[in-house]
Amino acid sequence: MKLTSLKRAVDITPCSSARKGWSGPDVIIEAQFDDSDSEDRHGNTSGLVDGVKKLSISTPDRGKEDSSTPVMKDENTPIPQDTRGLSEKSLQKSAKVVYILEKKHSRAATGILKLLADKNSDLFKKYALFSPSDHRVPRIYVPLKDCPQDFMTRPKDFANTLFICRIIDWKEDCNFALGQLAKSLGQAGEIEPETEGILTEYGVDFSDFSSEVLECLPQSLPWTIPPDEVGKRRDLRKDCIFTIDPSTARDLDDALACRRLTDGTFEVGVHIADVSYFVPEGSSLDKVAAERATSVYLVQKVVPMLPRLLCEELCSLNPMTDKLTFSVIWKLTPEGKILEEWFGRTIIRSCTKLSYDHAQSMIENPTEKIPEEELPPISPEHSVEEVHQAVLNLHSIAKQLRRQRFVDGALRLDQLKLAFTLDHETGLPQGCHIYEYRDSNKLVEEFMLLANMAVAHKIFRTFPEQALLRRHPPPQTKMLSDLVEFCDQMGLPMDVSSAGALNKSLTKTFGDDKYSLARKEVLTNMYSRPMQMALYFCSGMLQDQEQFRHYALNVPLYTHFTSPIRRFADVIVHRLLAAGLGYSEQPDVEPDTLQKQADHCNDASHGFQTCAGAQHRPLLRSSSKGEWPPGVRSHGDGCPEPSFRRAGAALWGAEAHLLQCTGPAILQLPEGGEEARAHSCLGA
C-alpha cells in the first residue's frame, strides 16, 4: 500500500483481496494504497465488521481518487498531502490499526526476570521487569507476588532462569505491558527449556491427548482390518510396494510402486495412509486434530497431530503389515505422459522400508547387486532385484517429469538446510551439517507433486465450490522490482516476468566454479525474500480462478493429499476425494466454514515453520558447545550463516550489507515429511 490522497478501511487477511462475502479479517486498518501491491491485481477487497462499512474498492488510476468509493474519515488523523508529484520510491507505506478482530498471538513470551533499574520508584516495590527473548514483544511489568520468593533478595540467582510470561494488558499510553508469570522452565540456553518455551510462545499444543480423544481409537489391540472393509477396497497386498523416507522416520505417510507393462508403459502407484478411516468426522479425535492442524517436527522430538498409536502404528505404512491406503495409480509412458488415471481406496502390504540412502545407492549403482546386508529386511514374496528395478524405473520417469515441469515454467529456489545428528543415548543434537538433496529425494518429490496435482483437479471438478486447494500468490511487486534494479546495477540482468523466467535466470546466469556457485547461492537467497507463502483456501471463496494458481509450480490447481498423518488439510482433502468417488456422503459444509479451517491450517503451518526455525539457535550452540560448527559462522545476531554465502557476498561488495539485513533462510528438515522436501522455501 502506497500513499495517495485516499484513505480506506480494509482488512489484511491473506485472502482478503477477492473473497465473496467473507467477514473474518484479522485486523482492520486505515491505509493509503494504490494498485501495485494488490495481490490479485484486480483490487476487489471487502471487509465487514461492526462500525466499519463494507467497501467495494476498485483500483483507481495511479494518483487519482475513485469518487464512487466511500471515504472513511478520522477526525484525529490529518489528511496526507497530495503525493501525485512524488516518485514511487519516495512514498512510504503506512497504516494505522483501528480494530482487532481476532487475537492470534498466544500473548506468551519466554525471557528472563530483572529488577527495575530505579530502586526509588514506587514501581520498584510492586513489579519486576520481564525481558522477552523475542525483541518484537514488549518488555513486561510482572507483579512481585508472582515472582519466586527470594527473587528480590537474590536476583542474580535467577539471571539465567527462563520463564514464561503472558501479557494480560497493555495500556495505550505505556511503553511496557502488564503480565503474569506462568511458569519457570529451567536454565536459559539448555535445549529442553528453550524448546518448551518456543512451543508455548507459538501456541503449539504439546499436552497429552485426553482420555476422551483416546477412547476414539481402536480399543482391541492388536488391531486387524475388518473383513467387510477388505471387500470394499482394491487389494494390492501382493504388489511390490515400498516406502522411501528419512532413516529416522516413524510416521510413514506414502508408499510407491512401479511395474513395467507388456506394452512398454509403466503402472505407477502413489499410496497414502488412509487416516480419515480412523478419524471419524465430528469425533473428539477429529476436533483435536483440526485444532492442532499439523504435527510439529523439532530436531529432537515430534509433537504429533494424532495420537502415536495412529501416526506410528495403525496409519503408518510400516513394512510387512496390512495397511489401509488411498491411492492414485497411473499408466505412464517412459517419458511420464499420463495415459490412464485411477483413484480409490486400497489395501497394501509394503515389502520394505527404504531410506533415502538406500534408494540413492540403488540409483548410483544401477547394474550392481546391492548386498542384502546393506538393505533393510525385504518380505520373502519380493526380491532385492525387484525392488532395485522398481526404484530405477521410478527414477527414470521422475527425471522426465522434473525436466518437463521446468520446461513448463516451474521455479525452484534451492536454499541450504541444516540437518542435525543426534546422540543415540540422549536423543539430543551433537552436531550439524548441510543437508544434501539428492536424486532419491527428487524421485519422491516428483510423484508426490504429481499425486497432489491429480487430486486437486479431481476434487475441484467434483466440488467446484467446496474444494480445499493450495495457492501460491506471485511475489511482492515492490520488493521484486527493487531487487531486479539492484541486480542490474551489479551487472546481473534478471528476467522476473514469470516463475519460469526467474528460474532460467538463476540457473543460466552463473558458471560452475566455486565463486559462481557462491554468487548463485546469495542471489537465490535474495530472491526468496519477495516470495509469499503458499496458502490453503476454499475454492468457493475466490471469484477469479487465476488466483487459484501456484506461482512456484506454475500450475492452475494444487492441493495437499500426501501427508494426512501430519497435516489436517490432507485429511479434509481425503474426505472430499472419498465423497467424490462415492465412498461417503456429499460434504455438508459451507464454503466460509471450510475457509475458516483453511485459515487455521495456514496459521498452524506458519507457526510450525517459525517454531522450527526458532529452535536452531539453542541447538547450534548446544551441538557446538558455544562455537558454530564447521562450514557455519555466526551472522552477528546469533543466526548462522554458511561460510560460502559470505564468499559470494564479498565478491559482490555492495551485496554484503544487503545480505546482513536479510539473513539466510536455514530450514529444519522435517522428520518423515514429504513435500516439505518439495519447493520448501516457497511453501509448496
XYZ file of C-alpha atoms in Angstrom, residues 111-652:
542
model
C 12.518 -14.485 28.760
C 14.282 -13.596 31.992
C 13.406 -11.559 35.103
C 15.212 -8.434 36.221
C 14.779 -5.867 38.974
C 13.655 -2.438 37.863
C 16.550 -0.023 37.442
C 15.084 2.790 39.586
C 15.101 1.479 43.149
C 13.473 4.648 44.473
C 10.378 4.444 42.317
C 7.004 3.209 43.543
C 7.022 0.634 40.743
C 10.185 -0.966 42.173
C 8.210 -2.099 45.226
C 5.419 -3.634 43.140
C 6.882 -5.014 39.934
C 9.793 -6.834 38.368
C 10.774 -6.402 34.739
C 10.344 -9.321 32.342
C 12.692 -9.097 29.345
C 11.435 -11.276 26.433
C 13.865 -13.226 24.263
C 11.882 -12.100 21.225
C 12.603 -8.396 20.838
C 9.350 -7.884 18.942
C 7.477 -8.472 22.210
C 7.409 -5.500 24.614
C 9.066 -5.633 27.989
C 6.560 -6.531 30.666
C 5.882 -5.450 34.244
C 5.327 -8.537 36.409
C 3.870 -8.270 39.957
C 6.478 -9.236 42.546
C 3.941 -11.550 44.184
C 4.171 -13.750 41.055
C 7.968 -13.945 41.248
C 9.972 -16.566 43.180
C 10.078 -15.838 46.914
C 13.767 -14.937 47.120
C 13.915 -13.059 43.809
C 14.053 -9.623 45.496
C 16.915 -10.568 47.819
C 18.897 -12.774 45.401
C 18.043 -11.620 41.855
C 21.350 -12.845 40.393
C 20.344 -16.433 41.207
C 17.651 -16.093 38.531
C 19.721 -14.252 35.922
C 19.845 -17.334 33.671
C 16.449 -18.797 34.529
C 13.980 -18.931 31.657
C 10.371 -18.015 32.451
C 7.122 -17.919 30.513
C 5.083 -14.754 30.909
C 1.664 -13.936 29.481
C 0.624 -10.398 28.592
C -2.686 -9.526 30.243
C -2.872 -5.813 29.425
C -1.016 -3.101 27.546
C -2.162 0.458 28.069
C -2.103 2.687 25.032
C -0.011 5.325 26.806
C 2.529 2.919 28.357
C 5.704 1.556 26.801
C 5.623 -1.578 28.940
C 2.880 -4.203 29.062
C 1.462 -5.798 32.191
C 1.868 -9.538 32.540
C 1.706 -12.594 34.721
C 4.378 -15.231 35.170
C 3.066 -18.599 34.021
C 5.949 -20.993 34.586
C 9.640 -21.390 35.296
C 11.210 -23.501 32.542
C 14.813 -24.004 33.650
C 18.196 -22.723 32.590
C 18.340 -20.457 29.551
C 20.387 -21.988 26.750
C 19.513 -25.599 27.598
C 17.654 -27.393 24.837
C 14.587 -28.719 26.653
C 13.640 -25.484 28.481
C 14.261 -23.457 25.326
C 12.163 -25.877 23.280
C 9.248 -25.814 25.725
C 9.392 -22.042 25.729
C 9.301 -21.894 21.927
C 6.330 -24.279 21.753
C 4.418 -22.266 24.337
C 5.233 -18.949 22.720
C 3.943 -20.090 19.329
C 0.811 -21.640 20.771
C 1.681 -25.273 19.998
C -0.437 -27.729 21.987
C 2.054 -30.299 23.264
C -0.128 -31.643 26.059
C -1.062 -35.314 26.278
C -4.185 -36.397 24.433
C -7.231 -36.565 26.706
C -8.950 -39.820 27.643
C -11.946 -38.683 25.588
C -9.737 -38.491 22.497
C -8.001 -41.796 23.204
C -11.391 -43.510 23.507
C -11.903 -42.789 19.780
C -9.016 -45.142 18.932
C -9.412 -48.898 18.385
C -9.510 -50.453 21.838
C -8.892 -54.053 20.854
C -5.200 -54.469 20.080
C -3.502 -55.737 18.019
C -5.952 -54.228 15.534
C -6.696 -56.001 12.256
C -8.570 -54.794 9.186
C -12.248 -55.904 9.392
C -13.201 -58.427 6.654
C -16.046 -56.227 5.390
C -13.578 -53.357 4.872
C -11.307 -55.625 2.844
C -14.167 -56.281 0.447
C -14.679 -52.570 -0.190
C -11.126 -51.933 -1.357
C -8.796 -52.809 -4.193
C -6.389 -55.408 -2.825
C -2.761 -54.605 -3.678
C -1.074 -56.629 -0.961
C 0.787 -58.808 -3.457
C 2.264 -55.848 -5.351
C 5.853 -54.685 -4.874
C 5.188 -51.534 -2.833
C 7.741 -49.813 -0.605
C 8.384 -46.596 1.314
C 11.299 -44.173 0.927
C 11.807 -41.853 3.893
C 14.486 -40.428 6.192
C 16.100 -43.240 8.181
C 14.651 -41.883 11.447
C 11.064 -41.502 10.190
C 8.337 -43.293 12.112
C 5.199 -41.783 10.571
C 5.277 -43.217 7.049
C 2.575 -41.410 5.031
C 3.418 -42.506 1.500
C 4.494 -45.576 -0.442
C 5.404 -46.088 -4.100
C 5.067 -48.862 -6.670
C 6.179 -49.214 -10.273
C 5.942 -52.155 -12.673
C 6.622 -52.363 -16.383
C 3.677 -53.450 -18.531
C 3.902 -55.628 -21.625
C 3.388 -52.682 -23.975
C 6.429 -50.834 -22.588
C 4.447 -48.439 -20.395
C 4.513 -48.380 -16.595
C 1.903 -48.698 -13.891
C 2.922 -46.308 -11.118
C 1.111 -46.057 -7.797
C 1.244 -43.484 -5.011
C -0.309 -44.976 -1.894
C -1.157 -42.677 1.034
C -2.148 -43.696 4.551
C -5.949 -43.618 4.865
C -6.045 -41.569 8.058
C -9.650 -40.482 7.517
C -10.767 -44.075 8.186
C -9.519 -43.785 11.783
C -10.656 -40.176 12.368
C -14.486 -40.049 12.252
C -15.755 -36.624 11.285
C -17.134 -34.728 14.279
C -15.480 -37.004 16.858
C -13.316 -35.735 19.730
C -10.294 -37.047 17.850
C -11.329 -35.088 14.757
C -11.772 -31.893 16.764
C -8.365 -32.040 18.436
C -6.657 -32.922 15.142
C -8.400 -29.979 13.462
C -7.276 -27.690 16.277
C -3.638 -28.859 16.175
C -3.788 -28.857 12.352
C -0.198 -30.063 11.941
C 2.484 -32.115 13.588
C 5.417 -30.021 14.745
C 8.780 -31.537 13.883
C 11.613 -30.390 16.075
C 15.108 -31.787 15.841
C 14.962 -33.950 18.950
C 11.217 -34.590 19.174
C 7.890 -34.522 17.358
C 4.674 -33.001 18.681
C 2.160 -35.158 16.790
C -1.175 -34.045 15.389
C -2.599 -37.513 16.134
C -2.033 -39.976 18.981
C 1.079 -42.078 18.457
C -0.978 -45.260 18.144
C -2.243 -43.855 14.857
C 0.710 -41.910 13.495
C 3.363 -44.509 14.286
C 1.431 -47.781 14.149
C -2.072 -48.118 12.702
C -1.772 -45.474 9.968
C 1.971 -45.560 9.349
C 2.804 -47.696 6.310
C 5.205 -49.937 8.191
C 6.645 -52.845 6.210
C 5.154 -56.338 6.079
C 1.836 -55.360 7.693
C -1.546 -54.834 6.022
C -2.436 -51.145 5.775
C -5.424 -49.103 4.606
C -4.491 -46.578 1.927
C -5.902 -44.057 -0.512
C -4.190 -44.474 -3.876
C -3.583 -42.729 -7.167
C -2.488 -45.138 -9.896
C -1.402 -44.074 -13.369
C -0.458 -45.717 -16.598
C 2.544 -43.690 -17.752
C 4.793 -43.647 -20.781
C 8.561 -43.794 -20.119
C 8.528 -40.008 -20.652
C 5.984 -39.541 -17.854
C 2.926 -38.804 -20.013
C -0.293 -39.871 -18.259
C -2.354 -42.342 -20.314
C -4.749 -43.534 -17.605
C -5.544 -42.433 -14.046
C -7.352 -44.183 -11.181
C -8.291 -43.018 -7.689
C -9.534 -45.292 -4.952
C -9.272 -46.882 -1.547
C -6.847 -49.775 -1.354
C -5.082 -52.224 0.937
C -1.326 -52.566 0.640
C 1.459 -54.507 2.300
C 4.744 -52.645 1.992
C 7.594 -55.048 1.278
C 10.356 -52.877 2.789
C 11.203 -49.537 4.380
C 13.928 -47.877 2.325
C 15.779 -44.799 3.488
C 16.915 -42.101 1.089
C 20.420 -43.501 1.412
C 19.227 -46.973 0.331
C 17.376 -45.585 -2.686
C 20.327 -43.367 -3.595
C 22.671 -46.342 -3.514
C 20.363 -48.185 -5.924
C 20.246 -45.179 -8.270
C 24.027 -44.742 -8.249
C 24.661 -48.457 -8.838
C 22.097 -49.418 -11.492
C 23.874 -52.581 -12.669
C 25.353 -53.769 -9.387
C 23.541 -56.036 -6.988
C 23.144 -54.364 -3.603
C 24.200 -56.788 -0.831
C 21.226 -57.770 1.314
C 23.098 -56.890 4.500
C 23.253 -53.255 3.320
C 19.471 -53.081 2.946
C 16.564 -53.301 5.382
C 14.596 -56.583 5.536
C 12.536 -57.307 2.402
C 9.472 -59.558 2.501
C 10.116 -63.045 1.071
C 7.489 -62.512 -1.668
C 9.773 -59.956 -3.321
C 13.471 -59.864 -4.143
C 16.167 -57.239 -3.836
C 16.409 -57.169 -7.628
C 12.665 -56.466 -7.983
C 12.815 -53.542 -5.563
C 16.017 -52.248 -7.169
C 14.474 -52.280 -10.642
C 11.331 -50.527 -9.412
C 13.470 -47.749 -7.896
C 15.405 -47.378 -11.165
C 12.174 -47.192 -13.184
C 10.736 -44.586 -10.839
C 13.959 -42.587 -11.044
C 13.902 -42.656 -14.827
C 10.298 -41.430 -15.004
C 10.871 -38.839 -12.260
C 13.725 -37.281 -14.251
C 11.375 -36.851 -17.207
C 8.614 -35.400 -15.023
C 11.048 -32.973 -13.439
C 12.519 -31.887 -16.765
C 9.036 -31.254 -18.148
C 7.961 -29.259 -15.073
C 10.776 -26.795 -15.533
C 10.185 -26.638 -19.279
C 6.597 -25.714 -18.371
C 7.801 -22.842 -16.191
C 8.264 -24.079 -12.621
C 10.567 -22.294 -10.180
C 12.776 -23.774 -7.513
C 14.786 -21.708 -5.060
C 17.157 -24.221 -3.506
C 18.462 -22.935 -0.200
C 20.737 -24.699 2.218
C 19.162 -26.655 5.039
C 20.774 -27.738 8.264
C 20.487 -31.321 9.451
C 21.393 -32.323 12.984
C 22.954 -35.563 14.171
C 21.539 -36.883 17.442
C 23.191 -38.706 20.305
C 21.812 -42.258 20.346
C 21.583 -42.325 24.152
C 20.248 -38.868 24.997
C 18.478 -38.114 21.719
C 19.945 -34.599 21.812
C 21.882 -32.941 18.976
C 25.629 -33.484 18.946
C 26.472 -31.887 15.598
C 25.070 -30.490 12.412
C 25.817 -30.488 8.713
C 24.413 -29.158 5.448
C 21.647 -31.460 4.224
C 22.296 -32.858 0.767
C 19.301 -33.004 -1.574
C 19.869 -35.956 -3.920
C 18.187 -37.918 -6.708
C 16.356 -40.153 -4.229
C 14.726 -37.060 -2.681
C 13.797 -35.764 -6.128
C 12.270 -39.121 -7.050
C 9.812 -38.994 -4.151
C 9.149 -35.301 -4.658
C 8.050 -35.701 -8.276
C 5.467 -38.388 -7.571
C 4.110 -36.581 -4.501
C 3.658 -33.444 -6.606
C 2.015 -35.464 -9.375
C -0.445 -37.026 -6.917
C -1.276 -33.691 -5.297
C -1.982 -32.072 -8.650
C -4.104 -35.015 -9.821
C -6.224 -34.942 -6.649
C -6.607 -31.154 -6.866
C -8.154 -31.435 -10.332
C -10.361 -34.331 -9.232
C -11.892 -32.639 -6.173
C -12.290 -29.288 -7.951
C -14.170 -30.909 -10.839
C -16.442 -32.676 -8.371
C -16.884 -29.873 -5.818
C -16.138 -26.551 -7.530
C -17.403 -24.569 -4.513
C -16.045 -26.776 -1.715
C -12.596 -27.941 -2.794
C -9.751 -27.318 -0.358
C -6.868 -26.217 -2.565
C -3.489 -24.581 -2.123
C -2.422 -21.468 -3.970
C 0.844 -19.593 -4.126
C 0.464 -15.854 -4.876
C 3.031 -14.079 -7.061
C 5.958 -12.362 -5.316
C 5.590 -8.946 -3.726
C 5.908 -6.466 -6.571
C 7.855 -3.671 -4.863
C 10.443 -5.949 -3.254
C 10.940 -7.827 -6.508
C 11.386 -4.707 -8.615
C 13.873 -3.252 -6.119
C 15.865 -6.467 -6.259
C 15.866 -6.503 -10.063
C 17.146 -2.928 -10.075
C 19.883 -3.843 -7.613
C 20.961 -6.805 -9.774
C 21.027 -4.567 -12.860
C 23.413 -2.245 -11.035
C 25.640 -5.241 -10.274
C 25.690 -6.279 -13.931
C 23.358 -9.225 -13.462
C 20.209 -8.733 -15.560
C 17.357 -10.869 -14.236
C 14.111 -11.755 -16.003
C 11.302 -11.939 -13.433
C 8.392 -11.795 -15.861
C 7.302 -15.278 -14.745
C 8.331 -18.053 -12.388
C 9.933 -19.939 -15.251
C 11.833 -16.868 -16.442
C 13.217 -16.291 -12.951
C 14.233 -19.942 -12.671
C 16.031 -19.726 -16.025
C 17.831 -16.554 -14.958
C 19.025 -18.185 -11.759
C 20.185 -21.409 -13.406
C 21.856 -19.943 -16.503
C 23.428 -16.735 -15.199
C 26.329 -18.430 -13.462
C 29.115 -20.840 -14.243
C 30.220 -23.922 -12.313
C 33.262 -22.575 -10.454
C 33.023 -22.133 -6.694
C 32.747 -18.342 -6.851
C 29.921 -18.510 -9.368
C 28.126 -21.058 -7.207
C 28.579 -18.808 -4.178
C 27.094 -15.850 -6.050
C 24.198 -18.029 -7.166
C 23.560 -19.098 -3.579
C 23.425 -15.470 -2.449
C 21.132 -14.496 -5.300
C 18.821 -17.457 -4.683
C 18.570 -16.431 -1.057
C 17.752 -12.856 -2.010
C 15.046 -13.845 -4.483
C 13.321 -15.944 -1.852
C 12.620 -12.759 0.126
C 9.880 -11.285 -2.098
C 8.155 -14.668 -2.301
C 4.851 -15.041 -0.483
C 3.800 -18.121 1.415
C 1.513 -20.688 -0.176
C -1.982 -20.768 1.339
C -4.830 -23.234 1.753
C -8.170 -21.866 0.592
C -11.703 -22.944 -0.257
C -12.398 -22.718 -3.990
C -15.829 -21.201 -3.390
C -14.328 -18.159 -1.681
C -12.377 -16.784 -4.633
C -14.092 -15.348 -7.688
C -11.175 -15.355 -10.108
C -9.675 -18.768 -10.910
C -6.421 -17.043 -11.873
C -5.927 -16.620 -8.133
C -6.025 -20.411 -7.704
C -2.651 -20.723 -9.394
C 0.507 -21.920 -7.687
C 3.228 -19.472 -8.698
C 6.300 -21.616 -7.956
C 4.917 -24.791 -9.509
C 3.260 -22.766 -12.291
C 0.146 -24.948 -12.260
C -3.537 -23.920 -12.207
C -4.591 -26.242 -9.352
C -2.723 -27.764 -6.430
C -3.571 -29.265 -3.056
C -2.097 -31.391 -0.279
C -3.103 -35.050 -0.286
C 0.052 -36.972 0.563
C 0.676 -36.302 4.290
C -2.542 -36.882 6.252
C -0.691 -38.229 9.305
C 0.904 -34.847 9.946
C -1.422 -32.313 8.217
C -5.134 -31.904 8.828
C -5.618 -30.201 5.459
C -4.768 -33.537 3.829
C -7.410 -35.286 5.951
C -10.021 -32.826 4.638
C -8.851 -33.473 1.072
C -9.131 -37.249 1.641
C -12.723 -36.797 2.786
C -13.542 -34.703 -0.266
C -11.969 -37.274 -2.558
C -13.854 -40.094 -0.839
C -17.140 -38.227 -1.298
C -16.314 -37.516 -4.925
C -15.690 -41.211 -5.555
C -18.931 -42.277 -3.857
C -17.373 -43.792 -0.743
C -19.185 -41.340 1.529
C -21.949 -38.752 1.501
C -21.546 -35.388 -0.189
C -19.812 -32.827 2.058
C -22.256 -30.791 4.125
C -20.062 -27.765 4.714
C -20.433 -24.147 3.658
C -17.514 -22.545 1.804
C -16.976 -19.933 4.514
C -16.771 -22.661 7.176
C -14.194 -24.536 5.121
C -12.289 -21.275 4.603
C -12.072 -20.755 8.361
C -10.497 -24.196 8.713
C -8.147 -23.375 5.828
C -7.114 -20.158 7.581
C -6.424 -22.089 10.766
C -4.292 -24.595 8.845
C -2.371 -21.672 7.343
C -1.745 -20.219 10.794
C -0.637 -23.588 12.164
C 1.667 -24.206 9.201
C 3.276 -20.792 9.577
C 3.615 -21.306 13.327
C 5.294 -24.676 12.813
C 7.845 -23.242 10.390
C 8.598 -20.308 12.696
C 8.801 -22.604 15.692
C 11.204 -24.986 13.946
C 13.397 -22.098 12.803
C 13.467 -20.552 16.290
C 14.863 -23.790 17.687
C 18.088 -23.573 15.690
C 19.908 -21.069 17.860
C 19.948 -23.079 21.115
C 20.544 -26.266 19.144
C 23.531 -24.882 17.270
C 25.089 -23.506 20.415
C 24.495 -26.776 22.246
C 25.743 -29.052 19.473
C 28.904 -26.974 19.006
C 29.497 -26.199 22.725
C 29.297 -22.476 22.178
C 31.039 -22.421 18.807
C 29.485 -22.605 15.378
C 30.098 -25.936 13.630
C 32.401 -26.268 10.590
C 31.034 -24.552 7.483
C 28.738 -22.307 9.509
C 29.587 -18.948 11.053
C 27.669 -16.515 13.231
C 25.644 -13.910 11.408
C 26.257 -11.305 14.111
C 22.763 -11.569 15.578
C 23.054 -15.213 16.544
C 21.796 -16.505 13.211
C 24.128 -18.989 11.479
C 25.411 -18.305 8.028
C 27.078 -20.897 5.770
C 30.601 -19.728 5.072
C 30.424 -19.732 1.309
C 27.457 -17.343 1.402
C 29.969 -14.895 2.858
C 32.266 -15.580 -0.093
C 29.526 -14.740 -2.565
C 28.642 -11.561 -0.690
C 32.263 -10.441 -0.559
C 32.575 -10.853 -4.309
C 29.654 -8.529 -4.798
